[in-house]
PDB file of C-alpha atoms and ligand atoms in Angstrom:
ATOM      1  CA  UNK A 798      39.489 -49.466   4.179  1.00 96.00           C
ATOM      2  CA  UNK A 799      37.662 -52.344   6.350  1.00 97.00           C
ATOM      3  CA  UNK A 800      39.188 -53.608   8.986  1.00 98.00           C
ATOM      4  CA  UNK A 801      38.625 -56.768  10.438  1.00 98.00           C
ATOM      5  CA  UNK A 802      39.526 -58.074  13.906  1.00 98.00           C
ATOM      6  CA  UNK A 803      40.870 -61.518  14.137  1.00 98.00           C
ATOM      7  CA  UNK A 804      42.734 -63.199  16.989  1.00 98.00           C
ATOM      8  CA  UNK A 805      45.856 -65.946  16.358  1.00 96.00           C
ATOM      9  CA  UNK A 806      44.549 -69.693  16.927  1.00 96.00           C
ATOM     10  CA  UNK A 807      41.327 -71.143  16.654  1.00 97.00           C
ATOM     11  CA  UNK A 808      40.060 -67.849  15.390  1.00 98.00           C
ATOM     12  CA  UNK A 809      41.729 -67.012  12.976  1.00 98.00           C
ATOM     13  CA  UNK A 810      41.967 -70.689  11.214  1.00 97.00           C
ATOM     14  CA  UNK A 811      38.819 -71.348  11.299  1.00 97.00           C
ATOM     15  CA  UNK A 812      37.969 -67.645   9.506  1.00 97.00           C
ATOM     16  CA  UNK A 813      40.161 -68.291   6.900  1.00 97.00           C
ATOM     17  CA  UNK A 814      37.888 -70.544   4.757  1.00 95.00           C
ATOM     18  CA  UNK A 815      35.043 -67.917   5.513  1.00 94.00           C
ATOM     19  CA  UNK A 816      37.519 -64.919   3.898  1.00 95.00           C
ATOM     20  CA  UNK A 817      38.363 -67.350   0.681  1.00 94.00           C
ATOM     21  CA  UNK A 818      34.923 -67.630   0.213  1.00 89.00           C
ATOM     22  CA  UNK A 819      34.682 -63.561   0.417  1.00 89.00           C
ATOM     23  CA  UNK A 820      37.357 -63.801  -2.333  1.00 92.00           C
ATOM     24  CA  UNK A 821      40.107 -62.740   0.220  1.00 95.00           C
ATOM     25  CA  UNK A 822      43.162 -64.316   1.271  1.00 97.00           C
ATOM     26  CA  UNK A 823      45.470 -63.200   3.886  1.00 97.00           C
ATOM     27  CA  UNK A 824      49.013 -62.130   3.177  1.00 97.00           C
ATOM     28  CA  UNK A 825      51.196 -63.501   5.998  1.00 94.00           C
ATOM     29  CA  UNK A 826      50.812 -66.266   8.104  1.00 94.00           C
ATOM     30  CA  UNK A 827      50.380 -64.979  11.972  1.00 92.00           C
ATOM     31  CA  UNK A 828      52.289 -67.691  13.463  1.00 92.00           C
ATOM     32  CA  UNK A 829      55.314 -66.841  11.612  1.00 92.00           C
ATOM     33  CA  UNK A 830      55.262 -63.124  11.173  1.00 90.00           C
ATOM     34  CA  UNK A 831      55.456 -60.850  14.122  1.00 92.00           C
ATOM     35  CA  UNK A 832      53.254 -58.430  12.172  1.00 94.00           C
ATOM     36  CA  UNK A 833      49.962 -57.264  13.846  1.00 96.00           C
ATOM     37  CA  UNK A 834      48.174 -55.811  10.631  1.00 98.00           C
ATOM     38  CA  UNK A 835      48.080 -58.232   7.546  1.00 97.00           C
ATOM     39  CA  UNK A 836      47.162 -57.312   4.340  1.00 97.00           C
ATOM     40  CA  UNK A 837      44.848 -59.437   2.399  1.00 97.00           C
ATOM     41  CA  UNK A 838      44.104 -59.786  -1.250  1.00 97.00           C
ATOM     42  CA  UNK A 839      41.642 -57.413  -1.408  1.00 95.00           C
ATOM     43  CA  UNK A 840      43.792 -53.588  -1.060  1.00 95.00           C
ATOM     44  CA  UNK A 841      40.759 -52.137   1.127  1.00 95.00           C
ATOM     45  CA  UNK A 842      40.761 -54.887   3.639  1.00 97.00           C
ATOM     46  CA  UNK A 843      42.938 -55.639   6.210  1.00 98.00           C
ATOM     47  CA  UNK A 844      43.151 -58.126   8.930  1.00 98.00           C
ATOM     48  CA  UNK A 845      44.689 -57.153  12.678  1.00 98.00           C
ATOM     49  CA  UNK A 846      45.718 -59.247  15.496  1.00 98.00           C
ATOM     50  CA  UNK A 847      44.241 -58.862  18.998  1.00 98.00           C
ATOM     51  CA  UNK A 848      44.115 -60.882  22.059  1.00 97.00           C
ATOM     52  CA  UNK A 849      40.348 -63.097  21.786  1.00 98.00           C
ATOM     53  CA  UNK A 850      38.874 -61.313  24.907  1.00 97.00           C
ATOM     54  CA  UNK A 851      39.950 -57.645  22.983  1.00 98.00           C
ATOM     55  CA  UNK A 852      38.403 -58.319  19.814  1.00 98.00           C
ATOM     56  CA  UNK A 853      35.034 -56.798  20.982  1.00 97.00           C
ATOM     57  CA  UNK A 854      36.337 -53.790  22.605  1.00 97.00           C
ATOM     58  CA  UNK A 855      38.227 -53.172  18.819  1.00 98.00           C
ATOM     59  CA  UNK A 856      34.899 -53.310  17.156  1.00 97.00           C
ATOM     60  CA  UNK A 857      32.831 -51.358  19.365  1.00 95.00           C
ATOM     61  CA  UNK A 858      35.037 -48.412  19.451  1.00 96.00           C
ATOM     62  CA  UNK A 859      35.938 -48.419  16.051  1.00 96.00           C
ATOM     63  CA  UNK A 860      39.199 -49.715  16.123  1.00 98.00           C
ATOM     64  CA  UNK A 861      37.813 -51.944  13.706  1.00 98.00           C
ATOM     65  CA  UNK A 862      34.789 -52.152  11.657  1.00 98.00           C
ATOM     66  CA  UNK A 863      34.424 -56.213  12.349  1.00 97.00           C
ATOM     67  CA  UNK A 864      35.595 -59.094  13.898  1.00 98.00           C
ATOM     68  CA  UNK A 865      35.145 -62.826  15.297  1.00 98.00           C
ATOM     69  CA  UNK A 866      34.754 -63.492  18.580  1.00 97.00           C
ATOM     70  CA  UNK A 867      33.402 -66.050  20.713  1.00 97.00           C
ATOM     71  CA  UNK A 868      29.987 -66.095  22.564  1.00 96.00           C
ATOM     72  CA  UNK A 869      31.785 -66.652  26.124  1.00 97.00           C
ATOM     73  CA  UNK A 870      34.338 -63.234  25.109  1.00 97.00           C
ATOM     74  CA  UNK A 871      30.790 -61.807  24.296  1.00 96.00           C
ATOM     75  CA  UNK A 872      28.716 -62.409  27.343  1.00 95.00           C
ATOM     76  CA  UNK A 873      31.357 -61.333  30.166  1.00 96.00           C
ATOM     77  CA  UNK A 874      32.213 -58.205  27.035  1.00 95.00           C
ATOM     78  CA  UNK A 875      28.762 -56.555  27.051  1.00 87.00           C
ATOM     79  CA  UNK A 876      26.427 -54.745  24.746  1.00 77.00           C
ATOM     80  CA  UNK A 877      27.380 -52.227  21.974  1.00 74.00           C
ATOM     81  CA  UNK A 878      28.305 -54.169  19.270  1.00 83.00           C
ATOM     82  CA  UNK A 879      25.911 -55.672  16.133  1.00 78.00           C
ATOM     83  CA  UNK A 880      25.822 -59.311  16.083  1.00 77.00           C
ATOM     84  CA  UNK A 881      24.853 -60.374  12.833  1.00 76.00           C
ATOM     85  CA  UNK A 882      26.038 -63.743  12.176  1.00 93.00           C
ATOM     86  CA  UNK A 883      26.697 -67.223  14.469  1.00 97.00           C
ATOM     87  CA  UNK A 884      29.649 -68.142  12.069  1.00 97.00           C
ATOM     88  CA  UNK A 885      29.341 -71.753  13.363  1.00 97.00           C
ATOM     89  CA  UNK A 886      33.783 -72.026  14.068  1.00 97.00           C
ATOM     90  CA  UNK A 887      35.266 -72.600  16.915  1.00 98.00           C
ATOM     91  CA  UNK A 888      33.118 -74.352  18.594  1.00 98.00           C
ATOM     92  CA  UNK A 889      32.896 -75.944  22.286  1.00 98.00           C
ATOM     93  CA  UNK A 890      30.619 -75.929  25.561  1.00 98.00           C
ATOM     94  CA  UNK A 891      30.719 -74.304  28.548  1.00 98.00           C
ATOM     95  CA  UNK A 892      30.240 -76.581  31.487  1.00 98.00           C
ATOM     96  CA  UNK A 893      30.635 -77.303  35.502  1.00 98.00           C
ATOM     97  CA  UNK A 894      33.420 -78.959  36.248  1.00 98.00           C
ATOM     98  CA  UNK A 895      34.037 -80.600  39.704  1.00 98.00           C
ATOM     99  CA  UNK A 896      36.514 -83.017  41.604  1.00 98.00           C
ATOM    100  CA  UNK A 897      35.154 -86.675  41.062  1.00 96.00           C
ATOM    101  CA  UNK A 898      34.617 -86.835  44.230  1.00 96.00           C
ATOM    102  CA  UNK A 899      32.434 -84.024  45.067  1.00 97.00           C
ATOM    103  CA  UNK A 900      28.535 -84.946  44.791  1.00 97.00           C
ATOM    104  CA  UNK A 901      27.159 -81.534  42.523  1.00 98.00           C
ATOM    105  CA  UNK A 902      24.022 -83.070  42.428  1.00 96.00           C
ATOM    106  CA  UNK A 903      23.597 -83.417  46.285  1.00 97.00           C
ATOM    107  CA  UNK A 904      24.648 -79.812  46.897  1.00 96.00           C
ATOM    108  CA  UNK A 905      22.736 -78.005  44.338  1.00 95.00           C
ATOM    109  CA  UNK A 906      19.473 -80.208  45.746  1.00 94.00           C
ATOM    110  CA  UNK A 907      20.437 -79.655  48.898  1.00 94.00           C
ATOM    111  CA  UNK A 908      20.595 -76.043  48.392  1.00 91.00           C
ATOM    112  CA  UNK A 909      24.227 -75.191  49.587  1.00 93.00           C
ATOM    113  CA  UNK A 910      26.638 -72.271  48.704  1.00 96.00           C
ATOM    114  CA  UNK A 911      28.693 -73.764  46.061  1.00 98.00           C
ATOM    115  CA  UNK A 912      32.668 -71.823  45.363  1.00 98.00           C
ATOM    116  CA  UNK A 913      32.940 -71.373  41.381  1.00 98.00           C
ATOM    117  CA  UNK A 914      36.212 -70.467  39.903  1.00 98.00           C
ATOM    118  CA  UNK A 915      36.001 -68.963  36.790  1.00 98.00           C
ATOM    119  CA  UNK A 916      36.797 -66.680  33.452  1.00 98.00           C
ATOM    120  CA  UNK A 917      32.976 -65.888  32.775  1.00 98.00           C
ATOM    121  CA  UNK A 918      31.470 -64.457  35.878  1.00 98.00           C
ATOM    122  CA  UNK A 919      28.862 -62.979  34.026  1.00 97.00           C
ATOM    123  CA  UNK A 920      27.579 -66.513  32.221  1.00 97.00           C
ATOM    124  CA  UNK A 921      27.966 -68.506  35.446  1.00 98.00           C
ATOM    125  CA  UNK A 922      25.864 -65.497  37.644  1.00 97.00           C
ATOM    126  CA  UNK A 923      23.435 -65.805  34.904  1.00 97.00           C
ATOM    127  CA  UNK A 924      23.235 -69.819  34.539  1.00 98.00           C
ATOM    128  CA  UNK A 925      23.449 -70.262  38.821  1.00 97.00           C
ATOM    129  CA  UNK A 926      21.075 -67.492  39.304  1.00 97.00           C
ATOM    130  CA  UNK A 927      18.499 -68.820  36.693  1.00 96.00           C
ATOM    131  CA  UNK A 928      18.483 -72.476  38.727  1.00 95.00           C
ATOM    132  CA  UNK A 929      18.628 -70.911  42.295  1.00 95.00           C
ATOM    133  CA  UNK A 930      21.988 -72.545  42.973  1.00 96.00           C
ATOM    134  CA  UNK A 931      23.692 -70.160  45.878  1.00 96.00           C
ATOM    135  CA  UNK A 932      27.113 -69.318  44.231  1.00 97.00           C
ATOM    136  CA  UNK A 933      30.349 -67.553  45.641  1.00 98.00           C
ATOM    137  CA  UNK A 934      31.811 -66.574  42.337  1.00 98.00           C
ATOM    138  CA  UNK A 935      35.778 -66.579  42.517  1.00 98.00           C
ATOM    139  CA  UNK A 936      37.272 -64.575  39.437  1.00 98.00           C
ATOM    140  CA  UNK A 937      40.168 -65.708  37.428  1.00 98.00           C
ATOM    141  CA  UNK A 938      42.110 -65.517  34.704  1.00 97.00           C
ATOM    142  CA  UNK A 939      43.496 -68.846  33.294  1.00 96.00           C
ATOM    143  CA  UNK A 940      44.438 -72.271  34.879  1.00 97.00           C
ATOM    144  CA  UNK A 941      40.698 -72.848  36.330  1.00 98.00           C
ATOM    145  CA  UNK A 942      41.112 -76.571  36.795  1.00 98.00           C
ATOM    146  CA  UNK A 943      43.438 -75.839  39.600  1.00 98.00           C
ATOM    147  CA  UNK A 944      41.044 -74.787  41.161  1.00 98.00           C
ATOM    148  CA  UNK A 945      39.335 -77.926  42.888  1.00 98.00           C
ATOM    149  CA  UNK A 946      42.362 -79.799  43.040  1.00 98.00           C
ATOM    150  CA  UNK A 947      43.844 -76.986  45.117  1.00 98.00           C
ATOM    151  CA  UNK A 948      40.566 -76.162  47.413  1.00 97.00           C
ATOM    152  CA  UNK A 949      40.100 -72.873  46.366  1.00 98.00           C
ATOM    153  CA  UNK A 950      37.141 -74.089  44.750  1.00 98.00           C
ATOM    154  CA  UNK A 951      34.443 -76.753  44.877  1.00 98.00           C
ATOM    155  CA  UNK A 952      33.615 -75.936  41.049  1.00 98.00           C
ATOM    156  CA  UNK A 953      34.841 -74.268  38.202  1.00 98.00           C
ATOM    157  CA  UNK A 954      32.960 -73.408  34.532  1.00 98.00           C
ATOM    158  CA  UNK A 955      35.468 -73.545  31.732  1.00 98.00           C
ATOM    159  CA  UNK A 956      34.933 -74.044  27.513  1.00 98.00           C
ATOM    160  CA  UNK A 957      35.449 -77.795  27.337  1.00 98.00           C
ATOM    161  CA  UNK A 958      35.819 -79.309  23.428  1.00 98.00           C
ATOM    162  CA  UNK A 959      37.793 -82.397  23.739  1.00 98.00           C
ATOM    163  CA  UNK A 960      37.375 -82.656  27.180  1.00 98.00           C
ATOM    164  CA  UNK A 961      41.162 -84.073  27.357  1.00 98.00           C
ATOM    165  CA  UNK A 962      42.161 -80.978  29.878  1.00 98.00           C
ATOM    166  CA  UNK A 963      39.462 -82.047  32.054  1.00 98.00           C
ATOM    167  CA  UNK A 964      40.546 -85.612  32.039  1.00 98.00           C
ATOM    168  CA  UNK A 965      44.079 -84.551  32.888  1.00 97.00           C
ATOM    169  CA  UNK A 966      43.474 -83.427  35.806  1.00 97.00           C
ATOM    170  CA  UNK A 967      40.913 -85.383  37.347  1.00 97.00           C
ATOM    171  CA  UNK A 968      37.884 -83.539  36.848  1.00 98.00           C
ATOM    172  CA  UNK A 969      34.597 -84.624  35.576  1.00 98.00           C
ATOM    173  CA  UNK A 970      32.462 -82.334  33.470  1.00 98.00           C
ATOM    174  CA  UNK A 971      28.740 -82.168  35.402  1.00 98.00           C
ATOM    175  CA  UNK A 972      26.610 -79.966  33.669  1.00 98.00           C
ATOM    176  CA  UNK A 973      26.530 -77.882  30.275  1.00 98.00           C
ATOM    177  CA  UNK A 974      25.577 -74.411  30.653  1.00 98.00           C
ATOM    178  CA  UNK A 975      25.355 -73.678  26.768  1.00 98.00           C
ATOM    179  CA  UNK A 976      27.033 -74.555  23.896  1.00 98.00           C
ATOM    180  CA  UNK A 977      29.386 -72.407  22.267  1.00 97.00           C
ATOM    181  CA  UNK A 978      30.304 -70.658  18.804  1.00 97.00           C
ATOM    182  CA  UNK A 979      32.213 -67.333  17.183  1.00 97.00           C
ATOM    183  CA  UNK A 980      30.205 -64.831  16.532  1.00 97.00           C
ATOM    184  CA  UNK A 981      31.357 -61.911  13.533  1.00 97.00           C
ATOM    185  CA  UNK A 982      30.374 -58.555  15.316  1.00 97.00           C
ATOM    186  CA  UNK A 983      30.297 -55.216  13.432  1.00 96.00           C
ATOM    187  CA  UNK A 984      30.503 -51.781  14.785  1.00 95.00           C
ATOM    188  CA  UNK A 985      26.873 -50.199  14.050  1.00 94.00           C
ATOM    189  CA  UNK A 986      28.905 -46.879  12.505  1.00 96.00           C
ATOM    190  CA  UNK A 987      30.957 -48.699  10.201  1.00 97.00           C
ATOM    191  CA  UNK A 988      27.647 -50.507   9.371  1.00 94.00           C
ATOM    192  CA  UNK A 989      26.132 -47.351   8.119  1.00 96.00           C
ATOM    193  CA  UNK A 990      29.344 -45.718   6.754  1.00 97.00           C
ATOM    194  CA  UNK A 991      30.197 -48.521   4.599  1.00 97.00           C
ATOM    195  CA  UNK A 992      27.699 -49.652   4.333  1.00 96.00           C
ATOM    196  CA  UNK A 993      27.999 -50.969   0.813  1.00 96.00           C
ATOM    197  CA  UNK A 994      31.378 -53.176   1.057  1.00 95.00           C
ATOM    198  CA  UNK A 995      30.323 -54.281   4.493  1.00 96.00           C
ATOM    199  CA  UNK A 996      27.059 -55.728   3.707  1.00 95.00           C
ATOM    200  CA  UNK A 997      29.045 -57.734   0.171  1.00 94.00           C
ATOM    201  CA  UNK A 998      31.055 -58.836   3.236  1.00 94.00           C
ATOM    202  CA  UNK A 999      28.665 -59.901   5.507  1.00 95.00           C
ATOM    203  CA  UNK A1000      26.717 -61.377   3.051  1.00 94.00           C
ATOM    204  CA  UNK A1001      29.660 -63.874   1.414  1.00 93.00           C
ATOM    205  CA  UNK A1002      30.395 -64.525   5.371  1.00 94.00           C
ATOM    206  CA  UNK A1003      26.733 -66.003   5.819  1.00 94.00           C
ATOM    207  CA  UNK A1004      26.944 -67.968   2.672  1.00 93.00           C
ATOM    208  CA  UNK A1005      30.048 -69.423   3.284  1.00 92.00           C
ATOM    209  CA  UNK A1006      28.553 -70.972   6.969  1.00 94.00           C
ATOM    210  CA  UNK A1007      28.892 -74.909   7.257  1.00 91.00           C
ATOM    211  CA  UNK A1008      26.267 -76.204   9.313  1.00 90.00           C
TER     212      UNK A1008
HETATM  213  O1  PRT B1787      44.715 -68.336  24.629  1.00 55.20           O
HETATM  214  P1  PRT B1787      44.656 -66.849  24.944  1.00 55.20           P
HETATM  215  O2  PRT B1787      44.817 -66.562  26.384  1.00 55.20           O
HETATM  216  O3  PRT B1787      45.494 -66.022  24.020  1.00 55.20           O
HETATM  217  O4  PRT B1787      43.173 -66.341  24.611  1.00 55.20           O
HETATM  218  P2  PRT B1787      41.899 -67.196  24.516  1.00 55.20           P
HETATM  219  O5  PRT B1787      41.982 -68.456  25.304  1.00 55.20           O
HETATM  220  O6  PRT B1787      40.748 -66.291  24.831  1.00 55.20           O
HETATM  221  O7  PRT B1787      41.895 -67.501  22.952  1.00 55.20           O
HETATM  222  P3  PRT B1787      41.733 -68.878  22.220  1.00 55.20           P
HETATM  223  O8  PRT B1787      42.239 -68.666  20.832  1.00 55.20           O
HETATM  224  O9  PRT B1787      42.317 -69.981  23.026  1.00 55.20           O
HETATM  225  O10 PRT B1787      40.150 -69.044  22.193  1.00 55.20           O
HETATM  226  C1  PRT B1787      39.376 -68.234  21.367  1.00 55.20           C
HETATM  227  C2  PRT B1787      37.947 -68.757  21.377  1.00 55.20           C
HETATM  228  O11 PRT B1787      37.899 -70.092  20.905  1.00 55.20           O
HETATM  229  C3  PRT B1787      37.267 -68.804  22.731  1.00 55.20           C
HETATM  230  O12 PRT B1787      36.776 -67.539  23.108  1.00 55.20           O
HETATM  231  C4  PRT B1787      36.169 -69.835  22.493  1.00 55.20           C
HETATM  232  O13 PRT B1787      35.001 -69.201  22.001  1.00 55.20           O
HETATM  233  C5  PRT B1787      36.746 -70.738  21.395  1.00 55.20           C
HETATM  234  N1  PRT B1787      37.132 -72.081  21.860  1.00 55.20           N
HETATM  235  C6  PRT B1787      36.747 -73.233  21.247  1.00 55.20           C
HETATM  236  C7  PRT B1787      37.903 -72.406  22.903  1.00 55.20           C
HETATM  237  C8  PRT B1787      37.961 -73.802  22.948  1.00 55.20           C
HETATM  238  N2  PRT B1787      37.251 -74.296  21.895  1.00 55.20           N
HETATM  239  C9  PRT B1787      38.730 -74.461  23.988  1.00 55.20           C
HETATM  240  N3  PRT B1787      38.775 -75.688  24.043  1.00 55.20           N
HETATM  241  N4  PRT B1787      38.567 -71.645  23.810  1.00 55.20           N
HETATM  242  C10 PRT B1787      39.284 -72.262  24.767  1.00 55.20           C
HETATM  243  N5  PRT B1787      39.393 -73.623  24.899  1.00 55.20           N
HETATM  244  C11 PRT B1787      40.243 -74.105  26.019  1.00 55.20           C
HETATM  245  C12 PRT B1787      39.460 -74.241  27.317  1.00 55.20           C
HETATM  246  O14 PRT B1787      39.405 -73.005  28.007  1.00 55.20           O
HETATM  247  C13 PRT B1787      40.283 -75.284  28.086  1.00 55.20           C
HETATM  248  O15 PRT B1787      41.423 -74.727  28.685  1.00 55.20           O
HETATM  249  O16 PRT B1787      40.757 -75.396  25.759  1.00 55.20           O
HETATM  250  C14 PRT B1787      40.751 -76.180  26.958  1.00 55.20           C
HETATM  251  C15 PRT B1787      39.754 -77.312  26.851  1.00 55.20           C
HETATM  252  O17 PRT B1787      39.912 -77.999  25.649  1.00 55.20           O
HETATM  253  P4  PRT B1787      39.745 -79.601  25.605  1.00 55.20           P
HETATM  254  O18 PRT B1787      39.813 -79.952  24.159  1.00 55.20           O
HETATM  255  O19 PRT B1787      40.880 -80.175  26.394  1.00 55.20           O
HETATM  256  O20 PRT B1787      38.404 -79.928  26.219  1.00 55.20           O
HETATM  257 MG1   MG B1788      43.342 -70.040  25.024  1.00 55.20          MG
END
């Protein structure tokens, strides 16, 4: 049996023209059943349901031999896992975010400690630390644009597509860190276990990419 880790949304729409063109189709639609393992067309694979930011730890403990997952849920996650193949879905940018009114440009030239909100502590570290920007990270968990409007924060660093949330609430985007795409992961036992069906797997994933 291969089991692949999926989560609801996004996700899992987006993989679904990547599984037809592996010759598999899913069973049960997510959003109606309450089910958490889906059978597919294929008897020796089978989908399962996990939160986005879970979907790594699945694969690299072998709760699943693959999954989807996005590069942001994969920086703050770690090593341990194989990452074959940028599936090009669900795609976005992760970016600075600020108050209108606050002058980014003036405080990162002038060398000040900036307050960042955010989800990915790891990528924003990594991106401040890289330009010599002084940072006090603030960790959290949803609802970052709050965050400047509330003065908790003079910044936050959030996956921006539309940019319609940012708009919302009066916040102007101010500098991409990176842009952003799922990744399908594969535990490195399963890789070498089943080796056989996972590679016909892998393989119909990579030719099935849009660009
Ligand atoms: O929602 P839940 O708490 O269950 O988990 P999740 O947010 O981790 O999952 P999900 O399904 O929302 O996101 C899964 C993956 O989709 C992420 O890990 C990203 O790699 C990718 N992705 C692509 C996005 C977006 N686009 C996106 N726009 N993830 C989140 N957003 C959010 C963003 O955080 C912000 O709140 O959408 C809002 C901004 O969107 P716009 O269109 O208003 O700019
Ligand atoms: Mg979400």
């Amino acid at each position: 049996m291969i089991t692949l880790a999926l989560s609801k949304g996004r996700i899992f729409d987006d993989s679904l023209p990547l599984l037809k063109a592996a010759g598999i189709e899913v069973l049960e639609d997510p959003e109606k059943s309450r089910k958490l393992i889906i059978g597919t067309t294929r008897p020796d694979v089978r989908v399962v349901l996990v939160r986005a930011t879970d979907v790594p730890t699945y694969v690299e403990h072998g709760g699943a031999d693959l999954g989807v997952a996005g590069l942001d849920v994969l920086l703050e996650h770690g090593g341990g896992l194989y990452r074959p193949l940028d599936l090009n879905i669900a795609k976005c940018r992760m970016s600075v975010a600020t108050r209108a009114d606050f002058d980014y440009a003036a405080a990162v030239k002038q060398g000040s400690r900036i307050r960042v909100a955010t989800k990915y502590t790891h990528a924003a570290r990594e991106f401040f630390a890289t330009k010599g920007v002084h940072v006090d990270l603030i960790k959290l968990y949803g609802s970052m644009e709050l965050a400047p409007l509330t003065g908790l924060a003079d910044a936050i660093v959030d996956l921006v597509s539309t940019g319609s949330t940012l708009r919302a609430n009066h916040l102007v985007e101010v500098e991409k860190i990176m842009d952003i795409s799922s990744r399908l992961v594969v535990n490195p036992a399963s890789l070498k276990l089943k080796r056989e069906p996972l590679r016909a797997l892998i393989d119909a994933f990579e030719s099935a990419i849009q660009p």
